[in-house]
Amino acid sequence: MNAPSAKSLFRATKPKRAVHPAQVLIGGLPEQRRPDAARDPLDYDPTPPDATRAFLARELSAIRSHGRTVWENAVGGGHMAGELKRAGLDVVVSDVVDRGYPGTILRSFYDFDTAPAPVIISNPPYNQINARDGHGRWLSHSLALGAGYVAYLLNADWAAARINGFDALLEENPPSIEYLCCWKIDFRGGGSPPQRNSWFVWDRNRPAPDRGTWIRSRLYRDAGDGQGVLL
């Protein structure tokens, strides 16, 4: 028969460390959390260049099959437009506010009744294209403008929404391909981006395989080749 352990007796008789009065005071205070960064009311998030460069490395030939002119319809400070120009594309730029990029057409996207270019590429305001706030309106208007190629950089979970008619919108208008970014894009420079992003592409030359179904391919920051799979 084993002898009873003396550990519990030792713990009971061990002298307790004195608690500093300041610790008592701190313990009674509510826990403080880091304040959230102020959100731009227009959902403006400048796009780091690696996100656009990786996308163009995969899609530039498909883009050029529609022409050399691209419309960046939420240009902001021109972060994406600059990369498009460096790739040899002509870029028409517009936005609802002037953030200093030369040549910006100050006009609401919804005031355009035709696309000024055959290709649209942008990082649109998420609160205008998501299901909850925007009811997908930005996408619906984009597809109605007659462009042959539309590509948007969005939250990777964007297509999972089902409310406010979103099921029907994507059933009728599935993208041709989704490029899942295999790194977290640091839009705000905080060093700890919270989400994954995808490029969603609607290309008239490459119809989706079926209603509500599209190809998903992995996109790497170094533009390495990935394997596409059907969603």
GROMACS .gro file of N, CA, C and O in nm, residues 108-209:
model
  408
  108SER      N    1  -2.024   5.910  -5.944
  108SER     CA    2  -2.067   5.785  -5.882
  108SER      C    3  -2.067   5.673  -5.985
  108SER      O    4  -2.108   5.692  -6.100
  109PHE      N    5  -2.021   5.558  -5.943
  109PHE     CA    6  -2.023   5.441  -6.030
  109PHE      C    7  -2.163   5.413  -6.083
  109PHE      O    8  -2.180   5.374  -6.199
  110TYR      N    9  -2.263   5.437  -6.002
  110TYR     CA   10  -2.401   5.408  -6.041
  110TYR      C   11  -2.456   5.508  -6.143
  110TYR      O   12  -2.563   5.486  -6.199
  111ASP      N   13  -2.383   5.617  -6.167
  111ASP     CA   14  -2.427   5.714  -6.267
  111ASP      C   15  -2.380   5.677  -6.407
  111ASP      O   16  -2.421   5.741  -6.505
  112PHE      N   17  -2.294   5.577  -6.420
  112PHE     CA   18  -2.251   5.530  -6.552
  112PHE      C   19  -2.357   5.434  -6.607
  112PHE      O   20  -2.400   5.342  -6.538
  113ASP      N   21  -2.398   5.456  -6.733
  113ASP     CA   22  -2.492   5.362  -6.794
  113ASP      C   23  -2.424   5.272  -6.897
  113ASP      O   24  -2.486   5.176  -6.945
  114THR      N   25  -2.301   5.302  -6.931
  114THR     CA   26  -2.218   5.212  -7.012
  114THR      C   27  -2.076   5.216  -6.956
  114THR      O   28  -2.034   5.316  -6.897
  115ALA      N   29  -2.002   5.110  -6.976
  115ALA     CA   30  -1.863   5.105  -6.928
  115ALA      C   31  -1.773   5.182  -7.024
  115ALA      O   32  -1.781   5.160  -7.146
  116PRO      N   33  -1.687   5.270  -6.974
  116PRO     CA   34  -1.596   5.344  -7.062
  116PRO      C   35  -1.477   5.261  -7.110
  116PRO      O   36  -1.389   5.314  -7.178
  117ALA      N   37  -1.472   5.133  -7.077
  117ALA     CA   38  -1.366   5.043  -7.122
  117ALA      C   39  -1.423   4.902  -7.125
  117ALA      O   40  -1.519   4.871  -7.053
  118PRO      N   41  -1.366   4.814  -7.207
  118PRO     CA   42  -1.418   4.677  -7.214
  118PRO      C   43  -1.380   4.590  -7.096
  118PRO      O   44  -1.432   4.479  -7.081
  119VAL      N   45  -1.289   4.640  -7.010
  119VAL     CA   46  -1.240   4.565  -6.895
  119VAL      C   47  -1.258   4.649  -6.770
  119VAL      O   48  -1.226   4.768  -6.770
  120ILE      N   49  -1.310   4.590  -6.663
  120ILE     CA   50  -1.322   4.655  -6.532
  120ILE      C   51  -1.238   4.576  -6.432
  120ILE      O   52  -1.255   4.454  -6.419
  121ILE      N   53  -1.147   4.644  -6.365
  121ILE     CA   54  -1.066   4.580  -6.260
  121ILE      C   55  -1.061   4.676  -6.143
  121ILE      O   56  -1.025   4.794  -6.160
  122SER      N   57  -1.092   4.627  -6.022
  122SER     CA   58  -1.093   4.718  -5.906
  122SER      C   59  -1.099   4.640  -5.775
  122SER      O   60  -1.123   4.520  -5.773
  123ASN      N   61  -1.075   4.714  -5.669
  123ASN     CA   62  -1.103   4.671  -5.531
  123ASN      C   63  -1.220   4.759  -5.486
  123ASN      O   64  -1.200   4.867  -5.433
  124PRO      N   65  -1.343   4.715  -5.509
  124PRO     CA   66  -1.459   4.802  -5.487
  124PRO      C   67  -1.491   4.818  -5.338
  124PRO      O   68  -1.445   4.739  -5.255
  125PRO      N   69  -1.569   4.920  -5.304
  125PRO     CA   70  -1.613   4.934  -5.165
  125PRO      C   71  -1.696   4.814  -5.122
  125PRO      O   72  -1.799   4.784  -5.183
  126TYR      N   73  -1.649   4.745  -5.019
  126TYR     CA   74  -1.712   4.618  -4.983
  126TYR      C   75  -1.857   4.636  -4.938
  126TYR      O   76  -1.940   4.548  -4.960
  127ASN      N   77  -1.886   4.750  -4.877
  127ASN     CA   78  -2.023   4.770  -4.830
  127ASN      C   79  -2.121   4.796  -4.945
  127ASN      O   80  -2.241   4.807  -4.922
  128GLN      N   81  -2.070   4.804  -5.068
  128GLN     CA   82  -2.157   4.820  -5.184
  128GLN      C   83  -2.175   4.690  -5.263
  128GLN      O   84  -2.270   4.676  -5.341
  129ILE      N   85  -2.084   4.594  -5.241
  129ILE     CA   86  -2.089   4.471  -5.320
  129ILE      C   87  -2.126   4.350  -5.236
  129ILE      O   88  -2.159   4.244  -5.288
  130ASN      N   89  -2.123   4.365  -5.103
  130ASN     CA   90  -2.156   4.249  -5.019
  130ASN      C   91  -2.308   4.229  -5.011
  130ASN      O   92  -2.387   4.311  -5.057
  131ALA      N   93  -2.347   4.116  -4.953
  131ALA     CA   94  -2.489   4.082  -4.947
  131ALA      C   95  -2.561   4.158  -4.837
  131ALA      O   96  -2.676   4.199  -4.854
  132ARG      N   97  -2.493   4.181  -4.725
  132ARG     CA   98  -2.561   4.240  -4.610
  132ARG      C   99  -2.595   4.387  -4.632
  132ARG      O  100  -2.710   4.428  -4.620
  133ASP      N  101  -2.493   4.467  -4.666
  133ASP     CA  102  -2.514   4.612  -4.678
  133ASP      C  103  -2.552   4.652  -4.821
  133ASP      O  104  -2.644   4.730  -4.842
  134GLY      N  105  -2.476   4.599  -4.917
  134GLY     CA  106  -2.495   4.643  -5.054
  134GLY      C  107  -2.593   4.561  -5.135
  134GLY      O  108  -2.630   4.600  -5.246
  135HIS      N  109  -2.634   4.446  -5.081
  135HIS     CA  110  -2.725   4.355  -5.153
  135HIS      C  111  -2.669   4.317  -5.290
  135HIS      O  112  -2.745   4.285  -5.381
  136GLY      N  113  -2.534   4.323  -5.304
  136GLY     CA  114  -2.471   4.286  -5.430
  136GLY      C  115  -2.490   4.388  -5.542
  136GLY      O  116  -2.462   4.359  -5.658
  137ARG      N  117  -2.536   4.508  -5.507
  137ARG     CA  118  -2.571   4.607  -5.609
  137ARG      C  119  -2.454   4.642  -5.699
  137ARG      O  120  -2.470   4.659  -5.820
  138TRP      N  121  -2.333   4.653  -5.642
  138TRP     CA  122  -2.216   4.692  -5.722
  138TRP      C  123  -2.190   4.589  -5.832
  138TRP      O  124  -2.159   4.624  -5.946
  139LEU      N  125  -2.204   4.462  -5.798
  139LEU     CA  126  -2.183   4.357  -5.899
  139LEU      C  127  -2.293   4.360  -6.004
  139LEU      O  128  -2.266   4.352  -6.124
  140SER      N  129  -2.417   4.372  -5.961
  140SER     CA  130  -2.528   4.375  -6.056
  140SER      C  131  -2.511   4.488  -6.157
  140SER      O  132  -2.529   4.469  -6.278
  141HIS      N  133  -2.472   4.605  -6.107
  141HIS     CA  134  -2.453   4.719  -6.198
  141HIS      C  135  -2.333   4.695  -6.289
  141HIS      O  136  -2.338   4.728  -6.409
  142SER      N  137  -2.228   4.636  -6.237
  142SER     CA  138  -2.109   4.607  -6.319
  142SER      C  139  -2.145   4.519  -6.438
  142SER      O  140  -2.102   4.545  -6.551
  143LEU      N  141  -2.220   4.414  -6.412
  143LEU     CA  142  -2.253   4.319  -6.517
  143LEU      C  143  -2.351   4.377  -6.619
  143LEU      O  144  -2.360   4.328  -6.732
  144ALA      N  145  -2.423   4.481  -6.579
  144ALA     CA  146  -2.520   4.542  -6.669
  144ALA      C  147  -2.459   4.646  -6.763
  144ALA      O  148  -2.526   4.693  -6.855
  145LEU      N  149  -2.333   4.682  -6.740
  145LEU     CA  150  -2.271   4.792  -6.814
  145LEU      C  151  -2.211   4.750  -6.948
  145LEU      O  152  -2.166   4.835  -7.024
  146GLY      N  153  -2.204   4.619  -6.973
  146GLY     CA  154  -2.161   4.575  -7.105
  146GLY      C  155  -2.013   4.542  -7.119
  146GLY      O  156  -1.968   4.509  -7.230
  147ALA      N  157  -1.934   4.550  -7.012
  147ALA     CA  158  -1.793   4.514  -7.021
  147ALA      C  159  -1.780   4.363  -7.043
  147ALA      O  160  -1.860   4.284  -6.991
  148GLY      N  161  -1.679   4.324  -7.118
  148GLY     CA  162  -1.659   4.182  -7.144
  148GLY      C  163  -1.580   4.111  -7.037
  148GLY      O  164  -1.577   3.987  -7.033
  149TYR      N  165  -1.517   4.189  -6.949
  149TYR     CA  166  -1.431   4.132  -6.846
  149TYR      C  167  -1.443   4.217  -6.720
  149TYR      O  168  -1.425   4.340  -6.725
  150VAL      N  169  -1.476   4.153  -6.608
  150VAL     CA  170  -1.488   4.222  -6.479
  150VAL      C  171  -1.409   4.142  -6.376
  150VAL      O  172  -1.429   4.021  -6.364
  151ALA      N  173  -1.320   4.208  -6.303
  151ALA     CA  174  -1.243   4.141  -6.198
  151ALA      C  175  -1.242   4.228  -6.074
  151ALA      O  176  -1.207   4.346  -6.080
  152TYR      N  177  -1.282   4.168  -5.960
  152TYR     CA  178  -1.285   4.241  -5.834
  152TYR      C  179  -1.209   4.165  -5.726
  152TYR      O  180  -1.223   4.042  -5.714
  153LEU      N  181  -1.133   4.237  -5.648
  153LEU     CA  182  -1.063   4.183  -5.532
  153LEU      C  183  -1.156   4.195  -5.412
  153LEU      O  184  -1.193   4.306  -5.372
  154LEU      N  185  -1.194   4.081  -5.352
  154LEU     CA  186  -1.295   4.079  -5.247
  154LEU      C  187  -1.253   3.987  -5.134
  154LEU      O  188  -1.157   3.910  -5.146
  155ASN      N  189  -1.326   3.995  -5.025
  155ASN     CA  190  -1.311   3.899  -4.916
  155ASN      C  191  -1.338   3.759  -4.972
  155ASN      O  192  -1.433   3.738  -5.046
  156ALA      N  193  -1.254   3.662  -4.935
  156ALA     CA  194  -1.271   3.526  -4.987
  156ALA      C  195  -1.405   3.465  -4.946
  156ALA      O  196  -1.454   3.373  -5.012
  157ASP      N  197  -1.465   3.515  -4.837
  157ASP     CA  198  -1.595   3.464  -4.792
  157ASP      C  199  -1.712   3.535  -4.859
  157ASP      O  200  -1.828   3.503  -4.829
  158TRP      N  201  -1.683   3.629  -4.946
  158TRP     CA  202  -1.789   3.709  -5.007
  158TRP      C  203  -1.897   3.623  -5.072
  158TRP      O  204  -2.017   3.646  -5.055
  159ALA      N  205  -1.856   3.521  -5.146
  159ALA     CA  206  -1.951   3.441  -5.222
  159ALA      C  207  -2.033   3.345  -5.137
  159ALA      O  208  -2.127   3.282  -5.187
  160ALA      N  209  -2.000   3.333  -5.008
  160ALA     CA  210  -2.072   3.240  -4.922
  160ALA      C  211  -2.204   3.298  -4.871
  160ALA      O  212  -2.288   3.225  -4.818
  161ALA      N  213  -2.225   3.428  -4.887
  161ALA     CA  214  -2.347   3.492  -4.837
  161ALA      C  215  -2.469   3.442  -4.913
  161ALA      O  216  -2.462   3.407  -5.032
  162ARG      N  217  -2.585   3.441  -4.844
  162ARG     CA  218  -2.707   3.389  -4.908
  162ARG      C  219  -2.827   3.484  -4.893
  162ARG      O  220  -2.933   3.457  -4.949
  163ILE      N  221  -2.811   3.592  -4.819
  163ILE     CA  222  -2.924   3.680  -4.792
  163ILE      C  223  -2.944   3.783  -4.902
  163ILE      O  224  -2.858   3.803  -4.986
  164ASN      N  225  -3.059   3.849  -4.897
  164ASN     CA  226  -3.089   3.963  -4.984
  164ASN      C  227  -3.072   3.932  -5.132
  164ASN      O  228  -3.020   4.013  -5.209
  165GLY      N  229  -3.114   3.813  -5.172
  165GLY     CA  230  -3.110   3.778  -5.314
  165GLY      C  231  -2.975   3.734  -5.366
  165GLY      O  232  -2.958   3.718  -5.487
  166PHE      N  233  -2.879   3.712  -5.275
  166PHE     CA  234  -2.744   3.679  -5.320
  166PHE      C  235  -2.736   3.541  -5.384
  166PHE      O  236  -2.657   3.520  -5.477
  167ASP      N  237  -2.813   3.447  -5.334
  167ASP     CA  238  -2.816   3.314  -5.395
  167ASP      C  239  -2.851   3.323  -5.543
  167ASP      O  240  -2.784   3.265  -5.628
  168ALA      N  241  -2.957   3.396  -5.574
  168ALA     CA  242  -3.002   3.407  -5.712
  168ALA      C  243  -2.901   3.483  -5.798
  168ALA      O  244  -2.878   3.448  -5.915
  169LEU      N  245  -2.838   3.586  -5.738
  169LEU     CA  246  -2.741   3.666  -5.813
  169LEU      C  247  -2.624   3.580  -5.861
  169LEU      O  248  -2.584   3.586  -5.978
  170LEU      N  249  -2.569   3.498  -5.772
  170LEU     CA  250  -2.454   3.415  -5.810
  170LEU      C  251  -2.496   3.290  -5.887
  170LEU      O  252  -2.416   3.235  -5.962
  171GLU      N  253  -2.618   3.245  -5.868
  171GLU     CA  254  -2.668   3.133  -5.948
  171GLU      C  255  -2.678   3.175  -6.094
  171GLU      O  256  -2.639   3.099  -6.185
  172GLU      N  257  -2.727   3.295  -6.117
  172GLU     CA  258  -2.744   3.344  -6.254
  172GLU      C  259  -2.615   3.401  -6.312
  172GLU      O  260  -2.596   3.401  -6.434
  173ASN      N  261  -2.525   3.450  -6.225
  173ASN     CA  262  -2.403   3.518  -6.272
  173ASN      C  263  -2.279   3.465  -6.200
  173ASN      O  264  -2.208   3.540  -6.133
  174PRO      N  265  -2.249   3.337  -6.213
  174PRO     CA  266  -2.129   3.286  -6.147
  174PRO      C  267  -2.004   3.342  -6.212
  174PRO      O  268  -2.002   3.365  -6.334
  175PRO      N  269  -1.900   3.367  -6.135
  175PRO     CA  270  -1.774   3.411  -6.197
  175PRO      C  271  -1.714   3.300  -6.282
  175PRO      O  272  -1.747   3.181  -6.265
  176SER      N  273  -1.628   3.337  -6.374
  176SER     CA  274  -1.558   3.238  -6.454
  176SER      C  275  -1.455   3.165  -6.369
  176SER      O  276  -1.438   3.043  -6.379
  177ILE      N  277  -1.386   3.241  -6.285
  177ILE     CA  278  -1.279   3.186  -6.204
  177ILE      C  279  -1.260   3.271  -6.079
  177ILE      O  280  -1.286   3.391  -6.080
  178GLU      N  281  -1.221   3.206  -5.972
  178GLU     CA  282  -1.184   3.275  -5.847
  178GLU      C  283  -1.039   3.240  -5.817
  178GLU      O  284  -1.001   3.123  -5.816
  179TYR      N  285  -0.959   3.342  -5.793
  179TYR     CA  286  -0.820   3.322  -5.752
  179TYR      C  287  -0.811   3.346  -5.601
  179TYR      O  288  -0.822   3.460  -5.555
  180LEU      N  289  -0.792   3.239  -5.527
  180LEU     CA  290  -0.779   3.249  -5.382
  180LEU      C  291  -0.637   3.291  -5.347
  180LEU      O  292  -0.540   3.220  -5.378
  181CYS      N  293  -0.621   3.405  -5.286
  181CYS     CA  294  -0.487   3.456  -5.250
  181CYS      C  295  -0.432   3.375  -5.132
  181CYS      O  296  -0.493   3.372  -5.025
  182CYS      N  297  -0.319   3.311  -5.153
  182CYS     CA  298  -0.261   3.224  -5.051
  182CYS      C  299  -0.167   3.299  -4.958
  182CYS      O  300  -0.068   3.243  -4.910
  183TRP      N  301  -0.196   3.423  -4.938
  183TRP     CA  302  -0.130   3.505  -4.836
  183TRP      C  303  -0.233   3.608  -4.792
  183TRP      O  304  -0.328   3.637  -4.865
  184LYS      N  305  -0.215   3.662  -4.675
  184LYS     CA  306  -0.310   3.762  -4.624
  184LYS      C  307  -0.263   3.901  -4.667
  184LYS      O  308  -0.153   3.943  -4.632
  185ILE      N  309  -0.348   3.969  -4.742
  185ILE     CA  310  -0.314   4.100  -4.796
  185ILE      C  311  -0.329   4.205  -4.686
  185ILE      O  312  -0.434   4.218  -4.626
  186ASP      N  313  -0.222   4.278  -4.662
  186ASP     CA  314  -0.220   4.376  -4.553
  186ASP      C  315  -0.262   4.513  -4.606
  186ASP      O  316  -0.179   4.599  -4.635
  187PHE      N  317  -0.392   4.535  -4.617
  187PHE     CA  318  -0.443   4.660  -4.673
  187PHE      C  319  -0.407   4.781  -4.588
  187PHE      O  320  -0.380   4.889  -4.639
  188ARG      N  321  -0.410   4.766  -4.456
  188ARG     CA  322  -0.396   4.882  -4.367
  188ARG      C  323  -0.259   4.894  -4.303
  188ARG      O  324  -0.236   4.983  -4.221
  189GLY      N  325  -0.167   4.806  -4.339
  189GLY     CA  326  -0.031   4.817  -4.289
  189GLY      C  327  -0.015   4.786  -4.143
  189GLY      O  328   0.084   4.826  -4.082
  190GLY      N  329  -0.110   4.715  -4.084
  190GLY     CA  330  -0.102   4.684  -3.942
  190GLY      C  331  -0.020   4.561  -3.909
  190GLY      O  332   0.009   4.533  -3.794
  191GLY      N  333   0.015   4.484  -4.012
  191GLY     CA  334   0.098   4.367  -3.991
  191GLY      C  335   0.023   4.242  -3.951
  191GLY      O  336   0.082   4.137  -3.938
  192SER      N  337  -0.107   4.251  -3.930
  192SER     CA  338  -0.185   4.134  -3.889
  192SER      C  339  -0.322   4.136  -3.955
  192SER      O  340  -0.424   4.153  -3.889
  193PRO      N  341  -0.326   4.120  -4.089
  193PRO     CA  342  -0.456   4.124  -4.158
  193PRO      C  343  -0.547   4.011  -4.113
  193PRO      O  344  -0.502   3.898  -4.093
  194PRO      N  345  -0.675   4.039  -4.094
  194PRO     CA  346  -0.766   3.941  -4.034
  194PRO      C  347  -0.831   3.844  -4.132
  194PRO      O  348  -0.896   3.751  -4.089
  195GLN      N  349  -0.817   3.863  -4.263
  195GLN     CA  350  -0.899   3.786  -4.355
  195GLN      C  351  -0.820   3.735  -4.474
  195GLN      O  352  -0.708   3.777  -4.501
  196ARG      N  353  -0.882   3.642  -4.545
  196ARG     CA  354  -0.833   3.597  -4.675
  196ARG      C  355  -0.907   3.673  -4.784
  196ARG      O  356  -1.021   3.715  -4.764
  197ASN      N  357  -0.842   3.687  -4.898
  197ASN     CA  358  -0.905   3.756  -5.011
  197ASN      C  359  -0.898   3.670  -5.136
  197ASN      O  360  -0.813   3.581  -5.148
  198SER      N  361  -0.989   3.699  -5.227
  198SER     CA  362  -0.991   3.632  -5.358
  198SER      C  363  -1.016   3.736  -5.466
  198SER      O  364  -1.086   3.835  -5.444
  199TRP      N  365  -0.960   3.709  -5.583
  199TRP     CA  366  -0.997   3.780  -5.703
  199TRP      C  367  -1.110   3.702  -5.771
  199TRP      O  368  -1.093   3.582  -5.799
  200PHE      N  369  -1.222   3.766  -5.797
  200PHE     CA  370  -1.332   3.704  -5.869
  200PHE      C  371  -1.339   3.765  -6.008
  200PHE      O  372  -1.340   3.888  -6.023
  201VAL      N  373  -1.343   3.678  -6.111
  201VAL     CA  374  -1.336   3.723  -6.250
  201VAL      C  375  -1.458   3.675  -6.327
  201VAL      O  376  -1.491   3.556  -6.324
  202TRP      N  377  -1.524   3.768  -6.395
  202TRP     CA  378  -1.632   3.737  -6.490
  202TRP      C  379  -1.579   3.768  -6.629
  202TRP      O  380  -1.559   3.885  -6.664
  203ASP      N  381  -1.553   3.666  -6.707
  203ASP     CA  382  -1.491   3.682  -6.839
  203ASP      C  383  -1.583   3.622  -6.945
  203ASP      O  384  -1.609   3.501  -6.944
  204ARG      N  385  -1.631   3.706  -7.034
  204ARG     CA  386  -1.723   3.660  -7.138
  204ARG      C  387  -1.660   3.554  -7.227
  204ARG      O  388  -1.730   3.469  -7.283
  205ASN      N  389  -1.529   3.556  -7.240
  205ASN     CA  390  -1.460   3.458  -7.323
  205ASN      C  391  -1.444   3.322  -7.254
  205ASN      O  392  -1.407   3.224  -7.318
  206ARG      N  393  -1.468   3.318  -7.123
  206ARG     CA  394  -1.454   3.193  -7.047
  206ARG      C  395  -1.578   3.176  -6.958
  206ARG      O  396  -1.573   3.204  -6.838
  207PRO      N  397  -1.687   3.132  -7.014
  207PRO     CA  398  -1.810   3.116  -6.934
  207PRO      C  399  -1.788   3.019  -6.818
  207PRO      O  400  -1.705   2.927  -6.826
  208ALA      N  401  -1.861   3.039  -6.711
  208ALA     CA  402  -1.854   2.948  -6.596
  208ALA      C  403  -1.899   2.809  -6.639
  208ALA      O  404  -1.980   2.794  -6.732
  209PRO      N  405  -1.847   2.704  -6.575
  209PRO     CA  406  -1.882   2.567  -6.614
  209PRO      C  407  -2.031   2.536  -6.604
  209PRO      O  408  -2.083   2.457  -6.683
   0.00000   0.00000   0.00000
